[in-house]
Short mmCIF file of C-alpha atoms and ligand atoms in Angstrom, two decimals:
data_model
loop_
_atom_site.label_atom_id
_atom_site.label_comp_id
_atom_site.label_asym_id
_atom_site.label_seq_id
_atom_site.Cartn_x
_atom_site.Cartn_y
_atom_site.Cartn_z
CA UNK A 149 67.74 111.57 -150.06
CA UNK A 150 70.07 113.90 -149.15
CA UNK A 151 72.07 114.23 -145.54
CA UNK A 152 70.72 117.08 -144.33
CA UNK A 153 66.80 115.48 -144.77
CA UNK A 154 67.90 112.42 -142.96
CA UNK A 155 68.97 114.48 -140.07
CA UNK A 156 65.66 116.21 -139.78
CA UNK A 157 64.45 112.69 -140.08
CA UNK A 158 66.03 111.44 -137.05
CA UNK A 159 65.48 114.80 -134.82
CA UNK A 160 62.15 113.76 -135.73
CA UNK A 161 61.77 110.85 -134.88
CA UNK A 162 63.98 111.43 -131.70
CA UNK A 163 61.37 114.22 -130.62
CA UNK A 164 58.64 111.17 -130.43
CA UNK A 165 60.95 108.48 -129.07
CA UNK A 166 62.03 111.52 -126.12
CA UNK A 167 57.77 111.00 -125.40
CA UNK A 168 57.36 107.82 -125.95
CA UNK A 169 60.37 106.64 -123.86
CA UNK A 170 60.06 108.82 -120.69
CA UNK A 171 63.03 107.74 -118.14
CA UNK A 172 63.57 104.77 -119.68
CA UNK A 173 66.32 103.78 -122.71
CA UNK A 174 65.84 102.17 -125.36
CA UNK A 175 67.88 99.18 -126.78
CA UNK A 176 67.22 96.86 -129.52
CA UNK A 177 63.83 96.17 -130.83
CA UNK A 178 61.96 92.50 -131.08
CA UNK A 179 60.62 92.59 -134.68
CA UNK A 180 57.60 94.82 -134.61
CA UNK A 181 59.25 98.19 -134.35
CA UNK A 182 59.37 99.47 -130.98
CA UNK A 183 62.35 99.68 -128.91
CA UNK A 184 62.80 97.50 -125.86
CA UNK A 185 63.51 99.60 -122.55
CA UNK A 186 65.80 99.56 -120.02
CA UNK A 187 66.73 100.98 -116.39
CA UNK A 188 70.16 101.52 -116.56
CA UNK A 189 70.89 97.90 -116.16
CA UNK A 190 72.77 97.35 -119.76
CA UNK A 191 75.76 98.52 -121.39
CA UNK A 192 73.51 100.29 -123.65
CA UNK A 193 71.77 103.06 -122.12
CA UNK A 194 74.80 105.81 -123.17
CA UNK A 195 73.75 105.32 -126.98
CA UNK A 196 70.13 106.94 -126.11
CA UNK A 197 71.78 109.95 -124.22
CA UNK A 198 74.57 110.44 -127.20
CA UNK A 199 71.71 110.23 -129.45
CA UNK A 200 70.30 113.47 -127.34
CA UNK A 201 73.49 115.40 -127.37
CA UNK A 202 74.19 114.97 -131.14
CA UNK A 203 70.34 116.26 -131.90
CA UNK A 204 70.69 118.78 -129.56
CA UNK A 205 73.78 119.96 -130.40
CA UNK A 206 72.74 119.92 -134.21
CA UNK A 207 69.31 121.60 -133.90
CA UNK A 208 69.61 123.67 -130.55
CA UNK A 209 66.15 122.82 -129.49
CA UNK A 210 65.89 123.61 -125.34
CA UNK A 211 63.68 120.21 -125.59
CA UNK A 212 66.30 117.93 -126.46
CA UNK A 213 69.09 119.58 -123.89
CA UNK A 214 66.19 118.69 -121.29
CA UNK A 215 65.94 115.47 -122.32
CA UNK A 216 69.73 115.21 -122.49
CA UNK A 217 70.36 116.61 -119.03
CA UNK A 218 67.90 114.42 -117.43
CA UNK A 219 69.32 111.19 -118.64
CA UNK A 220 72.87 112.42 -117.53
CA UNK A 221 71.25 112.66 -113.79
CA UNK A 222 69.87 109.44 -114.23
CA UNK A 223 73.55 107.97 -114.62
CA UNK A 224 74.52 109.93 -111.76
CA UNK A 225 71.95 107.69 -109.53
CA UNK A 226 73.50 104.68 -111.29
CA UNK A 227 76.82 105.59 -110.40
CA UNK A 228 75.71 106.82 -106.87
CA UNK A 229 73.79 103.52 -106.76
CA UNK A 230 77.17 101.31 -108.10
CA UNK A 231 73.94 99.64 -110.35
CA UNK A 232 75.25 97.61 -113.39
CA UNK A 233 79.06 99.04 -112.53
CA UNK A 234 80.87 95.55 -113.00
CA UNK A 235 81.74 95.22 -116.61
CA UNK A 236 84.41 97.00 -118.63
CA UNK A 237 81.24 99.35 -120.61
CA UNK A 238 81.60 102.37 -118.32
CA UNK A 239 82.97 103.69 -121.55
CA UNK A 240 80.56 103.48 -123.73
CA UNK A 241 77.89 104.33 -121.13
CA UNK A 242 79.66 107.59 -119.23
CA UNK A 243 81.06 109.16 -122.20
CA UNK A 244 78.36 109.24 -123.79
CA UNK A 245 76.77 110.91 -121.14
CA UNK A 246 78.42 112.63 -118.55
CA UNK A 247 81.46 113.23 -120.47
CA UNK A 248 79.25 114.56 -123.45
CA UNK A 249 77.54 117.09 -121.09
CA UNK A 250 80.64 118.51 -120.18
CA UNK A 251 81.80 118.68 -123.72
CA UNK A 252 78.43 120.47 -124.61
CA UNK A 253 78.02 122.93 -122.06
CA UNK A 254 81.60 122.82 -119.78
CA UNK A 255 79.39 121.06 -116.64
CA UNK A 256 81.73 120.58 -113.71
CA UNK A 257 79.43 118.11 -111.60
CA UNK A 258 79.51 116.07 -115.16
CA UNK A 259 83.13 116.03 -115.59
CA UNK A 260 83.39 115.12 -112.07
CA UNK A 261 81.01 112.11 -112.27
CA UNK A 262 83.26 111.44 -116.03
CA UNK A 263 86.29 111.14 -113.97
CA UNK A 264 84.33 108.70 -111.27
CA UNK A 265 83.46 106.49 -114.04
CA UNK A 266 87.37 106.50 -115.40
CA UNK A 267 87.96 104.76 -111.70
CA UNK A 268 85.35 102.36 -111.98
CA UNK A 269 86.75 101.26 -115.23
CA UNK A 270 90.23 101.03 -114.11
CA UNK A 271 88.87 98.38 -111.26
CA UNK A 272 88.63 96.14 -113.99
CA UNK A 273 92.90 96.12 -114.24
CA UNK A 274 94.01 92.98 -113.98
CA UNK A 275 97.73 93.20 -113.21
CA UNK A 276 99.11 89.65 -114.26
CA UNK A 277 97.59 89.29 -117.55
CA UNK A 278 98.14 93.45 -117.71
CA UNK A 279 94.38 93.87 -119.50
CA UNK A 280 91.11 95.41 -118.72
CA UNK A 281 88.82 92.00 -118.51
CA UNK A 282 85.60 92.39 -120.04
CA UNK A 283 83.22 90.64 -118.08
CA UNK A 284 82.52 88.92 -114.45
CA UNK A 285 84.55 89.03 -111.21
CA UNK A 286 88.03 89.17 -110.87
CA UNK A 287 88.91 85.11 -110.45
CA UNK A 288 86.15 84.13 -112.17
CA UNK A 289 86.45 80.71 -114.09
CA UNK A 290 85.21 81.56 -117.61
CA UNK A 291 85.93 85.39 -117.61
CA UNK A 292 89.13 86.27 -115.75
CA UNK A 293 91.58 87.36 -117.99
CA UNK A 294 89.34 87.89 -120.88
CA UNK A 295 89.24 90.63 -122.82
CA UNK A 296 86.96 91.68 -125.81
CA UNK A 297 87.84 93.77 -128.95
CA UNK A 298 85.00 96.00 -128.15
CA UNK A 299 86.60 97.32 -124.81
CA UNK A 300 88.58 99.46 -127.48
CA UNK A 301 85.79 102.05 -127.09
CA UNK A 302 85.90 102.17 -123.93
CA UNK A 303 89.61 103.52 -123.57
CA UNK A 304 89.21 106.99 -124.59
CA UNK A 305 87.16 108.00 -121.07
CA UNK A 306 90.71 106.67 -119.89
CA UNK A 307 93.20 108.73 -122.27
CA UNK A 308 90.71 111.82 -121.40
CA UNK A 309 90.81 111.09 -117.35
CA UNK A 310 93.98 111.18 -117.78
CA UNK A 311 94.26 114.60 -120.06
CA UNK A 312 91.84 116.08 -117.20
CA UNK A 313 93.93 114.99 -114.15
CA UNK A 314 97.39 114.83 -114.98
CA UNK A 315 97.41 110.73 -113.80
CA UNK A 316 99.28 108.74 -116.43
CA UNK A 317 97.92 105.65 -115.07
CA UNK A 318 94.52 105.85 -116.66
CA UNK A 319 96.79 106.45 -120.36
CA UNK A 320 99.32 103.68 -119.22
CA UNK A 321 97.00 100.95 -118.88
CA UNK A 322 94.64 102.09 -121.74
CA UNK A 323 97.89 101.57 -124.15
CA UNK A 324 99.32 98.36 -122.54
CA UNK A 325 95.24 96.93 -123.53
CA UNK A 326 95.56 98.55 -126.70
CA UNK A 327 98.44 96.66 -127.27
CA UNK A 328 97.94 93.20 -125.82
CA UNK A 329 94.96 94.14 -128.52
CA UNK A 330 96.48 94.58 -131.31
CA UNK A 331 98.83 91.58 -130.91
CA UNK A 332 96.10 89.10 -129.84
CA UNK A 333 92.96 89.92 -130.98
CA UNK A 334 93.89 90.96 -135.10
CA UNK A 335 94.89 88.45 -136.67
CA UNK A 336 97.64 88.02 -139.61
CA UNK A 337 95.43 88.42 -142.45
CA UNK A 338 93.89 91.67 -141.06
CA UNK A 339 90.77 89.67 -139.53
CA UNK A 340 90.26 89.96 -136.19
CA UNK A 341 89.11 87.53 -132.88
CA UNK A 342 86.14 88.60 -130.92
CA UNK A 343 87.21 88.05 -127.38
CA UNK A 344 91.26 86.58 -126.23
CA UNK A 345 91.94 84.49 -123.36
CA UNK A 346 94.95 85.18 -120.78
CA UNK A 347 95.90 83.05 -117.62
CA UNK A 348 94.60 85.14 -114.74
CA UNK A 349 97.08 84.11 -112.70
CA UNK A 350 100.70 83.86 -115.04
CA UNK A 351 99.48 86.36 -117.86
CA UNK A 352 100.38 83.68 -120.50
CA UNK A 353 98.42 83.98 -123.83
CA UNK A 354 95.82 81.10 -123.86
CA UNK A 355 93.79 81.65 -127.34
CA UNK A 356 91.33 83.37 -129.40
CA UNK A 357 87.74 82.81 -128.82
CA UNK A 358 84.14 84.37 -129.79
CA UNK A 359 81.30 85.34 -128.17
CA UNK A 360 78.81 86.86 -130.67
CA UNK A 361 80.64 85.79 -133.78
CA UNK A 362 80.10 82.66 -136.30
CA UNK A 363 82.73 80.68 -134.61
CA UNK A 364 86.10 80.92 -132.41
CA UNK A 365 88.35 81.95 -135.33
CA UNK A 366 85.95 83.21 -137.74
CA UNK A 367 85.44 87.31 -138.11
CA UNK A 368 82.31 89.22 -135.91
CA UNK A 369 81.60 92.12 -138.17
CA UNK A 370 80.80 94.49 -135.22
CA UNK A 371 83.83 93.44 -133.63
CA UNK A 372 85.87 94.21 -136.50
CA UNK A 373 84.31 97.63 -136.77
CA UNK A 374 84.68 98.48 -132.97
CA UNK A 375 88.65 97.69 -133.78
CA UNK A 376 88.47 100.28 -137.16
CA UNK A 377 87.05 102.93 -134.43
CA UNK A 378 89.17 102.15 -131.69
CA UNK A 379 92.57 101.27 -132.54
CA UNK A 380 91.89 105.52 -134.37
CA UNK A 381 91.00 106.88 -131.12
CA UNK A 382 93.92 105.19 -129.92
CA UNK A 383 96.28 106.62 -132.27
CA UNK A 384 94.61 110.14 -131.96
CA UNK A 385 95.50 109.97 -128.23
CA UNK A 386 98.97 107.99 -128.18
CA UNK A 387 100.27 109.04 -131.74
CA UNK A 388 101.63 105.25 -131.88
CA UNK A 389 101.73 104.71 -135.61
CA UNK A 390 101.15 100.66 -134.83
CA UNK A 391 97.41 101.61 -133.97
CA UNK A 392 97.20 103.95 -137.21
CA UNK A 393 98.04 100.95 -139.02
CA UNK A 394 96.21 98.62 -137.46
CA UNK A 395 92.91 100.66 -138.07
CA UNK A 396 94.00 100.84 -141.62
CA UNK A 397 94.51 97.31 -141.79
CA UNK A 398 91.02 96.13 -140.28
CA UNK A 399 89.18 99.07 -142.20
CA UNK A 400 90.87 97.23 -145.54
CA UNK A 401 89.64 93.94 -144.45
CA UNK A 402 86.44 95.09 -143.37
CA UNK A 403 85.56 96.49 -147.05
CA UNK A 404 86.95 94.03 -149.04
CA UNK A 405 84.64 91.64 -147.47
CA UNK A 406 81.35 93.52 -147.89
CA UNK A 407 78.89 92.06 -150.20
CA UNK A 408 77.46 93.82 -152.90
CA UNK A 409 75.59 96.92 -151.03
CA UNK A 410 78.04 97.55 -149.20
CA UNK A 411 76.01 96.74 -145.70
CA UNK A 412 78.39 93.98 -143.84
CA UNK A 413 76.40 90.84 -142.94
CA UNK A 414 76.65 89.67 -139.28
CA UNK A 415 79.80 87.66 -139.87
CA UNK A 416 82.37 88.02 -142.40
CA UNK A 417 82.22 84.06 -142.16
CA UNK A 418 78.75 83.14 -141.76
CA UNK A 419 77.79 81.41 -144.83
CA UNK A 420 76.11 84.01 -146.85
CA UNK A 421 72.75 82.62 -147.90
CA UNK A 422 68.99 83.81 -148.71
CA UNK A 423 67.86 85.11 -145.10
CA UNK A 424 71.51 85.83 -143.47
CA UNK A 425 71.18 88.66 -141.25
CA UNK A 426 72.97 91.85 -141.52
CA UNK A 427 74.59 94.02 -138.82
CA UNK A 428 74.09 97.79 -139.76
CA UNK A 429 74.76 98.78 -137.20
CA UNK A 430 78.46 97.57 -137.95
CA UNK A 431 78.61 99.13 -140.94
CA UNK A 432 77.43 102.19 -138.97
CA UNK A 433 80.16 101.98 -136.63
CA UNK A 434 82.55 100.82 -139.70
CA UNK A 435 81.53 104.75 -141.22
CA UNK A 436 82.14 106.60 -138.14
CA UNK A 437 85.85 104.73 -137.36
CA UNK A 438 86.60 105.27 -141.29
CA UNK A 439 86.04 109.26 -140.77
CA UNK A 440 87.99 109.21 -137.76
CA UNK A 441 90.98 106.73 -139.38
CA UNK A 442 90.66 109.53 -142.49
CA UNK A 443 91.53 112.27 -140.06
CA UNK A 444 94.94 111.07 -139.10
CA UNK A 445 95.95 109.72 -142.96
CA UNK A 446 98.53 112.90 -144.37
CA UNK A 447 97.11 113.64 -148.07
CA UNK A 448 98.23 111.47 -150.21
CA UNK A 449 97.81 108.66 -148.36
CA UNK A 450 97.11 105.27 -150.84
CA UNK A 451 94.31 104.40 -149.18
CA UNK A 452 92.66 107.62 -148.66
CA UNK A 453 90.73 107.15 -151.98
CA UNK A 454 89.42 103.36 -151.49
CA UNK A 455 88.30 104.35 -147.51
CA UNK A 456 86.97 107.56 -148.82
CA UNK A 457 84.97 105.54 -151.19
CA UNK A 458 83.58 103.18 -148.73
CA UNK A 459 81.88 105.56 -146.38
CA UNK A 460 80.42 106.87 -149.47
CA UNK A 461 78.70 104.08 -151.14
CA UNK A 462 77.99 102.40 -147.35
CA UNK A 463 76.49 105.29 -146.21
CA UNK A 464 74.21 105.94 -149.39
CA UNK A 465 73.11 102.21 -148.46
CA UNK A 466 72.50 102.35 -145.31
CA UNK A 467 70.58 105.90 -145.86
CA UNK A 468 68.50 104.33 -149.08
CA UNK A 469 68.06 100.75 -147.90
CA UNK A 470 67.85 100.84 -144.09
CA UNK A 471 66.94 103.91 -142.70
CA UNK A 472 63.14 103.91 -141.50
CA UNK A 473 63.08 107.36 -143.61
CA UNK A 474 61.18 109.00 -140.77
CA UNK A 475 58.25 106.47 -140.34
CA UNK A 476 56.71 107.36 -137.25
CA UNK A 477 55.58 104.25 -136.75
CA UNK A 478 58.62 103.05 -136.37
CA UNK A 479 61.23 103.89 -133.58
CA UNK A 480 64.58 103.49 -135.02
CA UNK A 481 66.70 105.26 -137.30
CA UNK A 482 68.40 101.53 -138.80
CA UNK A 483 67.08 98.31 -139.82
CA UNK A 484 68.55 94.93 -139.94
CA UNK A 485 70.85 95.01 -137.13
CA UNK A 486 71.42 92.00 -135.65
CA UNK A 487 72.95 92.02 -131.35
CA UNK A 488 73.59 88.47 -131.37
CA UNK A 489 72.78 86.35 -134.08
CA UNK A 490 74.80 83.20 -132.31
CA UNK A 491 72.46 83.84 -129.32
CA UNK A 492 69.41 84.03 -131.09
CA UNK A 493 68.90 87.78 -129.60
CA UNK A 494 67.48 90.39 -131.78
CA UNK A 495 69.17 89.17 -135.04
CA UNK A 496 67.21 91.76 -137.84
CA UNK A 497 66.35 94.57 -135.89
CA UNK A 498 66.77 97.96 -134.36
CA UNK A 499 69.92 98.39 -132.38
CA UNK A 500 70.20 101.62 -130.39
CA UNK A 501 74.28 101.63 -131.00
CA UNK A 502 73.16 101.41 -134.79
CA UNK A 503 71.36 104.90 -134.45
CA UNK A 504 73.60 106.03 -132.77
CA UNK A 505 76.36 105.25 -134.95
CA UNK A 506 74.06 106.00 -137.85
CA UNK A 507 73.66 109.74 -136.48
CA UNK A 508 77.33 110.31 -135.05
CA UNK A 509 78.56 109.34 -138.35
CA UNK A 510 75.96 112.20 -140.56
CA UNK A 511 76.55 114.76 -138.15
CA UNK A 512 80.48 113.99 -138.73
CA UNK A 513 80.05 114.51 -142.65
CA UNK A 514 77.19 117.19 -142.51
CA UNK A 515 78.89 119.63 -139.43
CA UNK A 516 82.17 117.99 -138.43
CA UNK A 517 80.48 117.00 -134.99
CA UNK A 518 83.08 114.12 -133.98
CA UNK A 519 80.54 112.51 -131.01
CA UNK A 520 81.93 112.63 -127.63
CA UNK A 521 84.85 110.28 -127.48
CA UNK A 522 87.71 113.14 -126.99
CA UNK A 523 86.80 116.63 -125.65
CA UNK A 524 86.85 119.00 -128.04
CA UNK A 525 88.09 122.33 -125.39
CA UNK A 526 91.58 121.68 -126.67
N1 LIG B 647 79.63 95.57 -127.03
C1 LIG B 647 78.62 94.60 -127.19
C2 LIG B 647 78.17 94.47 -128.58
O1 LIG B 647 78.71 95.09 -129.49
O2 LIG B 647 77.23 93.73 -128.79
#
């Protein structure tokens, strides 16, 4: 099947899901097909209104902008209602949203509400331990001081607040995360911890930990992959070789432990037996932070070749073995995700990120269309 089919595919598919969905936004599906919906009460709900942008920008149809528009105005009421503010994912949810309206079609009242979002996020500073935490209230017992490897994508809406305002802040304490990152969460051998604890109070490191993963120590595929894409987008906006090479470096790892069709199971260290669930959608987001690690390699690079390779042969898996191929019966674009395998939540399934990821990263090969992470005006 070749790219360009699978696109029409999915901007088919999307064109039923925009009916059968109405306000609402999808997020991972329960085994029979159909999407679970939510009210802009998730992390999720900025996957759904990327997925609009990408079709729309792709095909140009004034149905999908609509569609697009109107979930952007439905994050404005979050934001205007501070609904589901509290947590570190204003990232993923506002720039795929606002901030991808205003990349599309230059909309001040979305850059505006962008920028509000940047200050949300940055009320998640915590000054001692000098990170963004992930989750619950500042003091809190379990969470304060904890940070998460995915928070990575969440940086770039700060790097671009600050582009669009001239504040370093929002840049400063995106890199001082990256960093405290880099040296906590990846590991020695190029694996990576899901989550990393710091004393709220001191700053002193306290240990690795996981959340979704296998175990404390053991290797979260998506988590690894949200590292490949971020520590990139880090580099593209700080030029600090360290987070060049630490994309490389979990991008290596992250390959050389798929299994044989090249589809990553849910943890690099889950035992790997008959029924072990996958996680495309990490292999999805895997793709899409390879393309955007291959943009900042000079020719020549060593690994060009083996990285180049890998979104080749994962993407021809995910597009022969796990895309729905346009079923319309079915809602999603991937199969066999799996949110939380450790939680028992969803663990072979439809994942909106998945789709997302799935669609950001043919769109990237097909028509250079990067997603909405940086603006694109410069
Ligand atoms: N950021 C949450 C997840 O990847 O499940």
């Amino acid at each position: 099947m070749n790219r360009k089919s699978v696109i029409e595919q999915t901007l088919a598919i999307t064109r039923l899901n925009v009916e059968r969905f109405g306000k609402r936004f999808p997020i991972v599906s329960m085994g029979d097909g159909k999407y679970h919906l939510t009210d802009q009460t998730n992390w999720t709900e900025g996957f759904w209104s990327g997925i609009l942008w990408l079709s729309y920008e792709y095909s140009k149809d004034p149905a999908l902008y609509y569609a697009a528009i109107q979930t952007v105005d439905s994050f404005r009421e979050r934001m205007e209602a501070g609904q589901a503010l509290d947590h570190h994912d204003i990232g993923f949810l506002y720039s795929l949203s606002a901030k991808a309206r205003w990349i599309v079609d230059n909309d001040e009242a979305s850059r505006l509400l962008a920028l509000q979002a940047a200050d949300v996020l940055m009320k998640r500073w915590r000054s001692a331990p000098q990170v963004f935490q992930a989750w619950g209230p500042e003091g809190d017992a379990d969470n304060g001081g904890r940070i998460i490897i995915d928070c990575l994508m969440n940086l770039p809406l700060l790097y671009w607040a600050a582009e669009q305002t001239g504040d370093r802040r929002y840049a400063e304490c995106a890199t001082i995360h990256a960093d405290k990152s880099r040296r906590f969460l990846v590991r020695g051998d190029d694996s990576s911890y899901h989550t990393f604890y710091f004393d709220q109070e001191n700053g002193n490191a306290i240990r690795g930990g996981t959340a979704q993963g296998f175990q404390d120590g053991s290797t979260w595929t998506r988590g690894q992959a949200w590292g490949v894409y971020g520590f990139a987008l880090a580099y593209r906006y700080t030029r600090d070789e360290r987070f060049l090479e630490t994309s490389r470096r979990l991008a290596r790892y992250f390959l050389e432990h798929l299994p044989e069709d090249h589809v990553a199971y849910w943890d690099f260290d889950a035992p790997q037996e008959e029924g072990t669930a996958r996680d495309s959608s990490a292999s999805a987001i895997f793709v899409c932070g390879v393309l955007e690690l291959l943009e900042h390699l000079p020719e020549g690079d060593p690994d060009r070749a083996l990285l180049s390779d890998a979104v080749t042969r994962s993407m021809e898996s995910l597009i022969n073995s796990y895309f729905t191929a346009g079923n319309p019966d079915e809602e999603g674009f991937l199969r066999h995700g799996s949110y939380s395998v450790r939680g028992n939540s969803s663990p072979d399934d439809f994942m909106i990120w998945g789709d997302y990821f799935f669609l950001e990263a043919l769109l990237r090969l097909e028509q250079r269309l990067p997603g909405y992470w940086y603006g694109r005006q410069a």
